[in-house]
Structures are given as structure tokens and as C-alpha cells.
Coordinates of N, CA and C in Angstrom, one line a residue:
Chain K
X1 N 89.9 -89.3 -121.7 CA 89.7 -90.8 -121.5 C 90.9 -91.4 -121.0
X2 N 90.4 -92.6 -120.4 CA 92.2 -93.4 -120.5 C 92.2 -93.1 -118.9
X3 N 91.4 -93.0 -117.9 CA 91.8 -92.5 -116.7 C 92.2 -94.0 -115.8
X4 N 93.0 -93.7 -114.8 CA 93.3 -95.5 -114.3 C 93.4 -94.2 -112.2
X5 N 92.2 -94.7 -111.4 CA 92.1 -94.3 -110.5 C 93.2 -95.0 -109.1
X6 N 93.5 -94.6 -108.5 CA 94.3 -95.3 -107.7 C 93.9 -95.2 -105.8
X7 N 93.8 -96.0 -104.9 CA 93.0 -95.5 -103.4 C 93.8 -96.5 -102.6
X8 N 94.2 -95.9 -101.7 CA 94.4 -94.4 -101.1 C 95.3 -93.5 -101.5
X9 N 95.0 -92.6 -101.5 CA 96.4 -91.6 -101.6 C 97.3 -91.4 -101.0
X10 N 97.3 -91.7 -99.5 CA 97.9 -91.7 -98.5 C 97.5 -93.2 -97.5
X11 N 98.4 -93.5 -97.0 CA 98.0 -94.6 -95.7 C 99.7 -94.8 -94.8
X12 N 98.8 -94.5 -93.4 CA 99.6 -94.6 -92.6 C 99.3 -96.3 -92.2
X13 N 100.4 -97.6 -91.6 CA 99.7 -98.6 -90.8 C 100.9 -98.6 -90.0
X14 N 100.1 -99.3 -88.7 CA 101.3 -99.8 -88.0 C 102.1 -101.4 -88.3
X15 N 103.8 -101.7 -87.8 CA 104.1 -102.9 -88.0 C 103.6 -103.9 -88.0
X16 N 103.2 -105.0 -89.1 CA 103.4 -106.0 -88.7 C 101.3 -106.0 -89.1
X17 N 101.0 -104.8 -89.5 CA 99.5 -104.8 -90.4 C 99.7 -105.3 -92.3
X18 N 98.4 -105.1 -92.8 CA 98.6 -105.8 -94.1 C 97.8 -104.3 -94.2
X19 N 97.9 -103.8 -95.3 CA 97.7 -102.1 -96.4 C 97.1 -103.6 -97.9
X20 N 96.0 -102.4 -97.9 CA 95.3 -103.1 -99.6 C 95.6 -101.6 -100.4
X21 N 95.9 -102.1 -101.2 CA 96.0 -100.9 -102.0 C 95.2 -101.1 -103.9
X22 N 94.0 -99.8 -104.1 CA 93.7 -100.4 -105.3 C 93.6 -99.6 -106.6
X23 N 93.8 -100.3 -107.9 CA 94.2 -99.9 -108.8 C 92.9 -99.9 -110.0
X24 N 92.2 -98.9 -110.2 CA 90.6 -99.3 -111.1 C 91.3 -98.0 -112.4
X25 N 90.8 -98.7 -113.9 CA 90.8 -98.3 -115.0 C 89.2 -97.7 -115.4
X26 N 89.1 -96.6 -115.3 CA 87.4 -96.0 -115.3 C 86.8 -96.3 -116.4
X27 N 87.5 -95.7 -117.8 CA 87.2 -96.1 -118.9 C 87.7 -96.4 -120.0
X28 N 87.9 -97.8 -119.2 CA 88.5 -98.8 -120.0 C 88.9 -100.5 -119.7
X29 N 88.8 -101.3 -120.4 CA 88.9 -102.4 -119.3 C 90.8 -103.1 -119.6
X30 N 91.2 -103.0 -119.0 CA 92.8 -103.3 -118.5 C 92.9 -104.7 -118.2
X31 N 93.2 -105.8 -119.2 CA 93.7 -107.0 -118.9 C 94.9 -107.4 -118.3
X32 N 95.7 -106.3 -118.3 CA 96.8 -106.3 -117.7 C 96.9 -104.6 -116.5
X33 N 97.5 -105.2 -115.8 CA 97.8 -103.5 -115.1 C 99.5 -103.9 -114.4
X34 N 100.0 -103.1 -114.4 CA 101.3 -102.8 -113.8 C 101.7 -102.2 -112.6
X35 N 102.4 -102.7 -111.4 CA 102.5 -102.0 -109.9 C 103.9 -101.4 -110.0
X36 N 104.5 -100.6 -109.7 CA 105.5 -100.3 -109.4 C 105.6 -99.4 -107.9
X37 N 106.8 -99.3 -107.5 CA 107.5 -98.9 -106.5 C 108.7 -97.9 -106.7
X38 N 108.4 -96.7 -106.3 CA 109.4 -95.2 -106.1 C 109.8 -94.9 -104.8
X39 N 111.5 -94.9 -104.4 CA 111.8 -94.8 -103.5 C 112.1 -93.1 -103.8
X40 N 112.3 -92.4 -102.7 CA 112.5 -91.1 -102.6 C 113.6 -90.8 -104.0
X41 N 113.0 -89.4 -104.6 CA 114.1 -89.3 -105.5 C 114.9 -90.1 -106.4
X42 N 114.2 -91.2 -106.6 CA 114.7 -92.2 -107.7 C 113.2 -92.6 -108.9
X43 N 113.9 -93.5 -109.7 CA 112.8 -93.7 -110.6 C 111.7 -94.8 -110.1
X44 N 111.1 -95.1 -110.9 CA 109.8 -96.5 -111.0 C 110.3 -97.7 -111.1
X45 N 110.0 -98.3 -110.2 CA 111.0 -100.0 -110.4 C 109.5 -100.8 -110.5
X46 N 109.4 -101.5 -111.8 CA 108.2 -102.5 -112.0 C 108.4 -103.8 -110.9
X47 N 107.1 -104.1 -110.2 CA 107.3 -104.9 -109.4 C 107.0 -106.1 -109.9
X48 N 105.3 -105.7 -110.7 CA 104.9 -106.8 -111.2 C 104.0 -106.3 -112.0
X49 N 103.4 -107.3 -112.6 CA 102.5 -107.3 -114.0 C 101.5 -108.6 -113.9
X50 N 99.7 -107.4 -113.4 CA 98.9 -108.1 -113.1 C 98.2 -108.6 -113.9
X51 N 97.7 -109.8 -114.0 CA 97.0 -110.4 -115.2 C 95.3 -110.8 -114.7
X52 N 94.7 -110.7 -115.7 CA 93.1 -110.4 -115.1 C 92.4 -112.3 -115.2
X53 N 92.5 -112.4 -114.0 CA 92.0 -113.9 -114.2 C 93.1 -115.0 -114.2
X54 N 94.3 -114.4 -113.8 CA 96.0 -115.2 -114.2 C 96.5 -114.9 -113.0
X55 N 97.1 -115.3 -112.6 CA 98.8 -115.4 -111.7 C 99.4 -113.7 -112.1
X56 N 99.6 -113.5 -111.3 CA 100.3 -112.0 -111.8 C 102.2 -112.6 -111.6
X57 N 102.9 -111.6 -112.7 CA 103.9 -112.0 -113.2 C 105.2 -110.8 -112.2
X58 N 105.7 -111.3 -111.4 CA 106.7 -110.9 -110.3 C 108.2 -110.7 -111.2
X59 N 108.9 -109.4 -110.6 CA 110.0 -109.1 -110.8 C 110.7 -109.8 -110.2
X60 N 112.0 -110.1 -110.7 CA 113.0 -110.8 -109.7 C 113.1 -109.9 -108.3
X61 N 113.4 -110.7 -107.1 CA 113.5 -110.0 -106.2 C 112.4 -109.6 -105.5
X62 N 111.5 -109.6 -106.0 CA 109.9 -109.0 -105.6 C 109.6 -110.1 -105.0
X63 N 109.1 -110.1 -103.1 CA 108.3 -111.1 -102.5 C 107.2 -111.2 -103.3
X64 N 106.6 -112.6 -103.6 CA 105.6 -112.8 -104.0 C 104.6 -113.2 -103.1
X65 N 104.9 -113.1 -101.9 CA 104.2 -113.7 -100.8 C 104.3 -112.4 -99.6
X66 N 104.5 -111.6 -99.7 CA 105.0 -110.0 -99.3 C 103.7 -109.4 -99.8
X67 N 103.8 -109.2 -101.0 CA 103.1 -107.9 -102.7 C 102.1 -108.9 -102.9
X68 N 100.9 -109.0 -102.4 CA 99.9 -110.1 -103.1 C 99.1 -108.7 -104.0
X69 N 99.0 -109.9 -104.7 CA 98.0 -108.7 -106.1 C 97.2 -109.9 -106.9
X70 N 95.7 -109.3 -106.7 CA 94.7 -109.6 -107.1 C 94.4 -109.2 -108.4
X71 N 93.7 -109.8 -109.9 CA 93.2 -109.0 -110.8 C 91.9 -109.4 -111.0
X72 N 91.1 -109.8 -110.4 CA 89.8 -110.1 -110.3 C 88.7 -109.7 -111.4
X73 N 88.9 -108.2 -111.8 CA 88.0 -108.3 -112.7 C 88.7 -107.2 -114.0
X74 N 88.4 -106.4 -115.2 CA 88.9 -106.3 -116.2 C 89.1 -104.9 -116.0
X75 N 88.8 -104.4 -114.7 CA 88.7 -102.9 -114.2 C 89.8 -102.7 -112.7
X76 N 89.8 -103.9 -112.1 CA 90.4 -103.7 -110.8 C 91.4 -104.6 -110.5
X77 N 92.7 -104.0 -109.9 CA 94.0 -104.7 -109.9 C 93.9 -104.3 -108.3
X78 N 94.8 -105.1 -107.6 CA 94.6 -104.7 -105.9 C 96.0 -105.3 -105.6
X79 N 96.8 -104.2 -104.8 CA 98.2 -104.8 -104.4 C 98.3 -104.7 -102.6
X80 N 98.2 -105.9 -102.3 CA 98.5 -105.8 -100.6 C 99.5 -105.9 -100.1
X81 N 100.0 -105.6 -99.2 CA 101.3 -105.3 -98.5 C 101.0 -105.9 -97.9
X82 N 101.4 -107.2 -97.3 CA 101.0 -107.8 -96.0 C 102.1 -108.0 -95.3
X83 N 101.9 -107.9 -94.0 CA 103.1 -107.6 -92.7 C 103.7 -106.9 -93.3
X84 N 103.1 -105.5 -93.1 CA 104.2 -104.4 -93.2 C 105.2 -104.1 -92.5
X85 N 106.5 -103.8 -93.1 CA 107.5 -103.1 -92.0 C 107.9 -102.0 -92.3
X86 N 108.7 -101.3 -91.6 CA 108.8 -99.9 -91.9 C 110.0 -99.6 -93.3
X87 N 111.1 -100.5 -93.8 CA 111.2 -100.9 -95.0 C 109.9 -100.7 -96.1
X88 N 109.0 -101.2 -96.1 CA 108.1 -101.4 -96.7 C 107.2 -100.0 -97.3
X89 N 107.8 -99.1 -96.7 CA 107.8 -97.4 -96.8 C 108.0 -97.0 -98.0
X90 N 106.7 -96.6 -98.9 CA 107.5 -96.1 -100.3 C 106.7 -95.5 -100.9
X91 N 106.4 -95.3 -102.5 CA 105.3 -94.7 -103.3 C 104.9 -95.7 -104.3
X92 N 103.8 -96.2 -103.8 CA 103.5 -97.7 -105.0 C 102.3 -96.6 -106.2
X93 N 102.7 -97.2 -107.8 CA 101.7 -96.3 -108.2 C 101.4 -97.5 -109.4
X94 N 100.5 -97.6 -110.1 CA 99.6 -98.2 -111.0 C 99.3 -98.0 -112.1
X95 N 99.4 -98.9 -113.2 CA 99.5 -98.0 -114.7 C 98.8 -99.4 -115.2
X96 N 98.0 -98.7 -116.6 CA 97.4 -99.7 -117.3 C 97.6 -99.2 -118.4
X97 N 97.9 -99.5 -119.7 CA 98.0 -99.1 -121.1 C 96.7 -99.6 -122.2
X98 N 95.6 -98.5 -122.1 CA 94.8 -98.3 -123.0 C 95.2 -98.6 -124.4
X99 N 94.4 -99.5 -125.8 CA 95.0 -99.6 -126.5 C 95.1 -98.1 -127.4
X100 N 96.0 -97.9 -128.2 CA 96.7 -96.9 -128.5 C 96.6 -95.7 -127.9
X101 N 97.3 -95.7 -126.7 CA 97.6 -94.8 -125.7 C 98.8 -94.9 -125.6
X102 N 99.6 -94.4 -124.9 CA 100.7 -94.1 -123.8 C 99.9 -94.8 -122.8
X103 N 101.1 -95.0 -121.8 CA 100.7 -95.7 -120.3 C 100.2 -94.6 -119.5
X104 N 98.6 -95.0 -118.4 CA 98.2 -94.4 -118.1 C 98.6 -94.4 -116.7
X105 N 98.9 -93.5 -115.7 CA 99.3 -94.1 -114.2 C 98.2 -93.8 -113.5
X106 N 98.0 -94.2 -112.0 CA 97.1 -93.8 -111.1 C 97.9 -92.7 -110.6
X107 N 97.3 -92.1 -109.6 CA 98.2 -90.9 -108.5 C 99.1 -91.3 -107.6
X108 N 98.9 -92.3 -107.2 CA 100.2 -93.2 -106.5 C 99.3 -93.3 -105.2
X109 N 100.1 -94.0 -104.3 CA 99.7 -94.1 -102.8 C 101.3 -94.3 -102.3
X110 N 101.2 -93.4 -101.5 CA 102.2 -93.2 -100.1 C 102.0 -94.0 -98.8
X111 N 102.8 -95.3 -99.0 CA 102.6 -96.1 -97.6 C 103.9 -95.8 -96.7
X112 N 103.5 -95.2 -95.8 CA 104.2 -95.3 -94.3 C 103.7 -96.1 -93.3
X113 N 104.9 -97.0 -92.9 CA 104.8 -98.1 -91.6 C 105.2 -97.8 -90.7
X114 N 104.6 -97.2 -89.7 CA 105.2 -97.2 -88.2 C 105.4 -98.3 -87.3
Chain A
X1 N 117.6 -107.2 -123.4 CA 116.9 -106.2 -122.5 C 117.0 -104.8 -122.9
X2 N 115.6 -104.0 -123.0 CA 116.1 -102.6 -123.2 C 116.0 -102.0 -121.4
X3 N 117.2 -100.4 -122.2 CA 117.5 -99.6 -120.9 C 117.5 -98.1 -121.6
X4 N 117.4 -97.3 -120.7 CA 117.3 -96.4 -120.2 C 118.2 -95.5 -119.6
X5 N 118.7 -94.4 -120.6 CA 119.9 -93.4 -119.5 C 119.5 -92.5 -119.3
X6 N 119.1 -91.6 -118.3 CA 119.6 -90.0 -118.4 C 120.4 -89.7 -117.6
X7 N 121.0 -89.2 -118.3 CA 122.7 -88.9 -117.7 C 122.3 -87.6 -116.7
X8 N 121.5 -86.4 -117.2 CA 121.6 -85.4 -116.1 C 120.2 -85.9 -115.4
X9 N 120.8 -85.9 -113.8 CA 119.9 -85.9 -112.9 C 119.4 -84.6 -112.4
X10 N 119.7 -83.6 -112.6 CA 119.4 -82.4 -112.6 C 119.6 -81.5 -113.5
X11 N 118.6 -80.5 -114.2 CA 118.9 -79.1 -115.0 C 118.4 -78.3 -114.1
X12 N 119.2 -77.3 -114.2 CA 118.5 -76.2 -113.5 C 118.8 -74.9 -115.0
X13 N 117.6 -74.3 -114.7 CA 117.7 -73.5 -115.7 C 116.5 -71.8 -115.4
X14 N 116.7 -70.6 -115.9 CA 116.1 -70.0 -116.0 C 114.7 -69.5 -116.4
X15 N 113.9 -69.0 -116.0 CA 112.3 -69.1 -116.8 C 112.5 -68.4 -117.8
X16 N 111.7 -69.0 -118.9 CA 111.9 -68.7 -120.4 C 113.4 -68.7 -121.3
X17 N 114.0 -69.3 -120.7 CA 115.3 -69.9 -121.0 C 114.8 -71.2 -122.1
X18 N 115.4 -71.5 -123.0 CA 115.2 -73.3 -123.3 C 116.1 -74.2 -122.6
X19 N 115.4 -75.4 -122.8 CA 115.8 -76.2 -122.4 C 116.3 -77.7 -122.6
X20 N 116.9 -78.7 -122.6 CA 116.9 -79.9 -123.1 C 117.3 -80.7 -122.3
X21 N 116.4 -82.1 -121.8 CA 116.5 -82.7 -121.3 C 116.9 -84.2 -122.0
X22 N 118.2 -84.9 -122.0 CA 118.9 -86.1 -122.5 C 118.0 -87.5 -122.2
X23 N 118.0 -88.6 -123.0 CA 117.4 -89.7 -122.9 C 118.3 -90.3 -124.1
X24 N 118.8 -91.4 -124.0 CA 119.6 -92.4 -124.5 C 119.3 -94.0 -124.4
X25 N 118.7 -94.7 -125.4 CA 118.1 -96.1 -125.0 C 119.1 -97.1 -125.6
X26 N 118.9 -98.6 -125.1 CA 119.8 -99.3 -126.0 C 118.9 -100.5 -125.8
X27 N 118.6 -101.1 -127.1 CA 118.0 -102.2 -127.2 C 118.4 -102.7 -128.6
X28 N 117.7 -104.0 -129.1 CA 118.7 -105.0 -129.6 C 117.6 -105.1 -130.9
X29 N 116.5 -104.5 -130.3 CA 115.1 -104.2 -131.5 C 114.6 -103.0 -131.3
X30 N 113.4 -102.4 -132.3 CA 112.8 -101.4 -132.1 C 111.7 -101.0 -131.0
X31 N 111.7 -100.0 -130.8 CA 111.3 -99.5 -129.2 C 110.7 -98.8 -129.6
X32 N 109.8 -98.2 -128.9 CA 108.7 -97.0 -128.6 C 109.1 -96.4 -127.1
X33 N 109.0 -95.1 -127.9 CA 109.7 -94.5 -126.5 C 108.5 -93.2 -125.9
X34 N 108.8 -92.8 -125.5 CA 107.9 -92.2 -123.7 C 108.9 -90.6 -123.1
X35 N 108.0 -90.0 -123.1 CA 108.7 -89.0 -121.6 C 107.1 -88.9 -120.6
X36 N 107.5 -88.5 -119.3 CA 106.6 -88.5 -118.8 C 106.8 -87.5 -117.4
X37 N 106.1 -87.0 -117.1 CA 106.3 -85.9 -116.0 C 105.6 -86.1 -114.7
X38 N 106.3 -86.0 -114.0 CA 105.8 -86.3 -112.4 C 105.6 -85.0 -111.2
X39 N 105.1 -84.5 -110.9 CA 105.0 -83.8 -110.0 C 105.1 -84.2 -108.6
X40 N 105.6 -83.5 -107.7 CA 105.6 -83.6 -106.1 C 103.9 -84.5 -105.9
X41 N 104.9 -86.2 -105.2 CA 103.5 -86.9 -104.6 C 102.5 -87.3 -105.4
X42 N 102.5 -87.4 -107.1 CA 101.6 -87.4 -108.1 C 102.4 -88.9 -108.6
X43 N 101.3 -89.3 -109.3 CA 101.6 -90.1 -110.5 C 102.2 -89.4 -111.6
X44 N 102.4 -90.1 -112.8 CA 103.1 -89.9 -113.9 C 101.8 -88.9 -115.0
X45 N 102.3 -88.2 -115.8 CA 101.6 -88.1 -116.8 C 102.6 -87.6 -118.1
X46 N 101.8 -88.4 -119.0 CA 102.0 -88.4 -120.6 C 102.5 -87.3 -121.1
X47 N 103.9 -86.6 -121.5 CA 104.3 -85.6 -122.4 C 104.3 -86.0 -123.8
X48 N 104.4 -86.8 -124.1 CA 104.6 -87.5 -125.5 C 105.1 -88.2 -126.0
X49 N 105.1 -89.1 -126.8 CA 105.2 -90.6 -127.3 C 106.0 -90.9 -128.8
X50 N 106.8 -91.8 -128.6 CA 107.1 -92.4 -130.0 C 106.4 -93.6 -130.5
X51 N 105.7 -94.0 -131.3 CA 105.3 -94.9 -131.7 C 106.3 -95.3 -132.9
X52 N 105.8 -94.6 -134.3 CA 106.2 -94.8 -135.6 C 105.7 -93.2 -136.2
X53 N 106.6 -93.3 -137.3 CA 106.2 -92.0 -138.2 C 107.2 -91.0 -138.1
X54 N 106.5 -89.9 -138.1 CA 108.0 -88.5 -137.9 C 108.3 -88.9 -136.8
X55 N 109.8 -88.0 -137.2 CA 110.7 -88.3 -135.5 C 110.6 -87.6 -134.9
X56 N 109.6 -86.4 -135.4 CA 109.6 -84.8 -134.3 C 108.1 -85.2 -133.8
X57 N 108.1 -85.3 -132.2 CA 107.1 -85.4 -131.6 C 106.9 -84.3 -131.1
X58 N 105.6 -83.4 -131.0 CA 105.2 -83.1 -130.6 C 104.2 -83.5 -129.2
X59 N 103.9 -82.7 -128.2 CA 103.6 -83.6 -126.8 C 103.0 -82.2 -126.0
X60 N 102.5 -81.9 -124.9 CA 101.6 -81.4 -124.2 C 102.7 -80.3 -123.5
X61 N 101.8 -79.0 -123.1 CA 102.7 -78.4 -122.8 C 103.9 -77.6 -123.1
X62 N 103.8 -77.8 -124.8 CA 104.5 -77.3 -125.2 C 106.2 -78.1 -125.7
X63 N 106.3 -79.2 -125.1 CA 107.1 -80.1 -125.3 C 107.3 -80.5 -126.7
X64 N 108.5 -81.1 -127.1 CA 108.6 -81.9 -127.9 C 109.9 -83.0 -127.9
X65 N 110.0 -83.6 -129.0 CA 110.9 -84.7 -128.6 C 111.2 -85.4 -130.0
X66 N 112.4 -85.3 -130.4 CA 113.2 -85.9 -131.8 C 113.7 -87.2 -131.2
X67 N 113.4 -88.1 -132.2 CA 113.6 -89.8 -132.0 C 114.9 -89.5 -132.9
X68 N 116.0 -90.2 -132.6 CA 117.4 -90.4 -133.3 C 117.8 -91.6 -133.3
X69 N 117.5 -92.4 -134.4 CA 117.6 -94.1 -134.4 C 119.4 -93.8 -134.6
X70 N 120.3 -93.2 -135.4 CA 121.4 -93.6 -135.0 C 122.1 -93.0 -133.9
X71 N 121.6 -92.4 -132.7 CA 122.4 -91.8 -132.4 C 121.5 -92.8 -130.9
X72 N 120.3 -93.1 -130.9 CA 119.5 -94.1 -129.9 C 119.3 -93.1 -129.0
X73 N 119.0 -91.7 -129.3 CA 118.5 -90.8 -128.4 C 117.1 -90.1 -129.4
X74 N 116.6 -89.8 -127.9 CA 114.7 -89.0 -127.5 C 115.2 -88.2 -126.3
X75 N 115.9 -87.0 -127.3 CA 115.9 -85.7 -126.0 C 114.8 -84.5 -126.4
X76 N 114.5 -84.4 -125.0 CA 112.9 -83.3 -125.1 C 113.8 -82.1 -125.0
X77 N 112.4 -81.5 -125.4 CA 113.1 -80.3 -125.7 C 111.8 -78.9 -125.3
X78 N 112.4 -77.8 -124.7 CA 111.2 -76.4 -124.8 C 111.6 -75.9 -124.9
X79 N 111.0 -74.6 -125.7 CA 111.9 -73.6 -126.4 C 112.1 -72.0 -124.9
X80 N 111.2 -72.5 -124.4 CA 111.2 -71.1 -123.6 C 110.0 -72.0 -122.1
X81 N 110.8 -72.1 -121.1 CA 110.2 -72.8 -119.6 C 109.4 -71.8 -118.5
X82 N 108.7 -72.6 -118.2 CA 107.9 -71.3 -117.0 C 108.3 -72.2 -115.3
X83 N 108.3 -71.5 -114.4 CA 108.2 -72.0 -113.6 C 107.3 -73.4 -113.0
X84 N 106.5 -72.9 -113.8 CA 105.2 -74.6 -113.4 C 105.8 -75.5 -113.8
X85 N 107.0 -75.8 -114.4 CA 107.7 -76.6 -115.5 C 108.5 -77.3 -114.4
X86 N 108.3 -76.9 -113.3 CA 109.6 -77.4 -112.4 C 109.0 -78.9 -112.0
X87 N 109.9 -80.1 -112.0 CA 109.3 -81.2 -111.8 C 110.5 -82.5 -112.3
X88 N 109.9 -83.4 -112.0 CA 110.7 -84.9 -112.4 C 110.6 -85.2 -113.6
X89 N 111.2 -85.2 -114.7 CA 111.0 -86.0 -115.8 C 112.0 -87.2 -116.5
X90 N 110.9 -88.3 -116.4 CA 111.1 -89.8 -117.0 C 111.1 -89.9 -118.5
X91 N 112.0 -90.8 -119.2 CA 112.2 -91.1 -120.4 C 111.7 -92.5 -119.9
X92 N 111.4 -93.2 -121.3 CA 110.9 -94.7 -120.7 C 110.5 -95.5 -122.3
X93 N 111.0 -96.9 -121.9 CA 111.1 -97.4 -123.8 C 110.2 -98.6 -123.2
X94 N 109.6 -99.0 -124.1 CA 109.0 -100.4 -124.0 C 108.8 -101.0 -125.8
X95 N 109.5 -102.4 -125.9 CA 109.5 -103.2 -126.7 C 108.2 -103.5 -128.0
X96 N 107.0 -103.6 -127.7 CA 105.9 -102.7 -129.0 C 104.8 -102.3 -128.0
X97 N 103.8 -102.7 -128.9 CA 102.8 -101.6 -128.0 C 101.3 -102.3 -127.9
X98 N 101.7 -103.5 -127.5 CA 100.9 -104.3 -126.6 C 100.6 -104.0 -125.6
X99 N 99.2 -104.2 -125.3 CA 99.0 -103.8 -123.8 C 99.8 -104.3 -122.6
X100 N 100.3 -105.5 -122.8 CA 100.6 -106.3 -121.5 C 102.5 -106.1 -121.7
X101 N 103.1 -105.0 -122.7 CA 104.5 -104.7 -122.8 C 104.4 -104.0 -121.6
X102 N 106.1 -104.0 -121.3 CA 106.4 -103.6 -120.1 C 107.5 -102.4 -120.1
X103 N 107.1 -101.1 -119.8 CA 107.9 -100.0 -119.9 C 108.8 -100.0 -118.7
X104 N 110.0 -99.7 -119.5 CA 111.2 -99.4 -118.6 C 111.8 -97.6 -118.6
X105 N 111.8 -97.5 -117.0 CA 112.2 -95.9 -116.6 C 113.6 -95.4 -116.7
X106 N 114.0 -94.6 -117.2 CA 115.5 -93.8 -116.6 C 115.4 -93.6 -115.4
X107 N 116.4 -93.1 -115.1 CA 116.7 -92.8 -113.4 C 115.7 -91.0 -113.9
X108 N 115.3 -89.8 -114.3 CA 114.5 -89.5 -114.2 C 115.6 -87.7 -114.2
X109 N 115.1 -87.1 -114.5 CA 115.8 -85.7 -114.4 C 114.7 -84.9 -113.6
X110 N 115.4 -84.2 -112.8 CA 115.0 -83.3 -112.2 C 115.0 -81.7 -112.9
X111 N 113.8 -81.3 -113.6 CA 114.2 -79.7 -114.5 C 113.7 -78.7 -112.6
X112 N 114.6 -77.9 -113.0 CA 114.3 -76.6 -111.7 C 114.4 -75.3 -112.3
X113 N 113.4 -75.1 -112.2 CA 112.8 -73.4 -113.2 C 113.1 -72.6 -112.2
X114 N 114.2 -71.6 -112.4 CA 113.7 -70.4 -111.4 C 113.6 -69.0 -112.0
X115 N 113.5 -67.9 -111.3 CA 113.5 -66.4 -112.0 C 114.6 -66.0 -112.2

């Protein structure tokens, strides 16, 4: 149980496109969900912390107008990338914490911007 | 604010060797602490958890992990590694264990199993 699915696994866009990227908890409903960002060979930097029906809560430093993130319903969190640049290149991955669980992650998604 | 050390960014070690991987936290209240394993291109998954109770966690895989409130370390531990073992592994504390807490990562060790 406790699964939190993540799509795409992969996406290539070119500069200056917007990447949706989405975050679904299968069995479970997640009032909150978490985005983070892994640059090569380093750790998980929280970007933000999505709230279901709320304003999602941004890290300092995090465009908020960059990283739009939807929580629309108590299953699905959705992080867009809009005007990608090739900066913008990284491993965004998704976690929701079932109650008495550990945090659950999605598989990540690999965005490359050409 | 809590944080997060692991000081080695790499072990490398032999198959069926043990092993021990360092985590060191510093916070100003009680924490719940995390290791977590990543493979090439994957998300995270769960080795095993501090909540409350014994300090010897046991975790998947064969892992385990002693909580040391005075010493503010959660170093994992296996007694004997296989190559599949090779991978990134995260320590990570978060403040209680509310859904909407927010877990913080070590910079992350790299274990490298070889023959």
C-alpha cells in the first residue's frame, strides 16, 4: 500500500515550452504532497509543499511563477515548468506521507530542455 | 531548523563485507528519522524509520539502524553486502509525523559493492 505514482518518467521539451508534470497517491488520499528537485549526484532540495484546495507553500528561492503546482483534488498534485530553459534540466520527484508511514516517493521525472 | 550530515559521500566496500553508513542530525527538538535508498534514475524508497520505541531499527533488506539521542546519530548498518546493494543512500529527519511535516535530506552516500 502507500503507492504515490509519478508521469512522465522521462520528458524531453524544447526552450521556452511549459512540461506538466503529475503527482497521484493510488491508495491513499494526500492532503498534502511534496515536489522536490535532484541535481546530478546531489541530494533532494524541497521545493514546495502542495496543499489540496490551498496555495501551495514555496521554498525560499523557488520561482513561484516558474514551478506552478496545482492540488486540485486529494489524489493529484501537478508541478509545471513553464518557460522552460535548459537550467531547468533536473530530476523533479514527488512524495506524500501516508498516515503512519514513512514518506512515500513517486519514480521521479527527468526533465531535459533543449 | 533541523539538518542533516553525512559526512561520507562515498563507501566503497567489498561483497559480503559489512558495512556502515554515518548520519548525524542536529535539531533543537525531537525528530524522526529516515534512511532511504535510491537507485540509478528511481525515486526513493523506505529502508527504515525512527519513530519512537527501541533504538534498534530494523528495515528492509536486511538493514538496520540504531538511533543515538546523545551522540544525535542514526548510522545504518549490514552485516554482510551484496552487490545489488550498490546505490545512493539518504538519511533524512523531519520534526513529528504529521502528514504535512517536511523531511530534510543529507547530502546522501554513495555505497559501491564490488567483488
Amino acid at each position: 500500500g502507500a503507492v504515490v505514482s509519478q508521469h512522465p518518467s522521462r520528458v524531453i521539451c524544447k526552450s521556452g515550452t511549459s512540461v506538466k508534470i503529475e503527482c497521484r497517491s493510488l491508495d491513499f488520499q494526500a492532503t498534502t504532497m511534496f515536489w522536490y528537485r535532484q541535481f546530478p549526484k546531489q541530494s533532494l532540495m524541497l521545493m514546495a509543499t502542495s496543499n489540496e484546495g490551498s496555495k501551495a507553500t514555496y521554498e525560499q528561492g523557488v520561482e513561484k511563477d516558474k514551478f506552478l503546482i496545482n492540488h486540485a483534488s486529494l489524489t493529484l498534485s501537478t508541478l509545471t515548468v513553464t518557460s522552460a530553459h535548459p537550467e531547468d534540466s533536473s530530476f523533479y520527484i514527488c512524495s506524500a506521507r501516508p498516515r503512519d508511514y514513512g514518506y512515500t516517493f513517486g519514480s521521479g521525472t527527468r526533465l531535459t530542455v533543449v | 531548523a533541523q539538518s542533516v550530515t553525512q559526512l561520507d559521500s562515498q563507501v566503497p566496500v567489498f561483497e559480503e563485507a559489512p558495512v556502515e553508513l554515518r548520519c548525524n542530525y542536529s535539531s533543537s527538538v525531537s525528530v524522526y528519522l529516515f534512511w532511504y535508498v535510491q537507485y540509478p534514475n528511481q525515486g526513493l524508497q523506505l529502508l527504515l524509520k525512527y519513530l519512537s520505541g527501541s533504538t534498534l531499527v530494523k528495515g528492509i533488506n536486511g538493514f538496520e539502524a540504531e538511533f543515538n539521542k546523545s551522540q544525535t546519530s542514526f548510522h545504518l548498518r549490514k552485516p554482510s553486502v551484496h552487490i545489488s546493494d550498490t546505490a545512493e543512500y539518504f538519511c533524512a529527519v523531519s520534526l513529528n509525523t504529521g502528514t504535512a511535516s517536511k523531511l530534510t535530506f543529507g547530502t546522501g552516500t554513495r555505497l559501491q559493492v564490488t567483488l
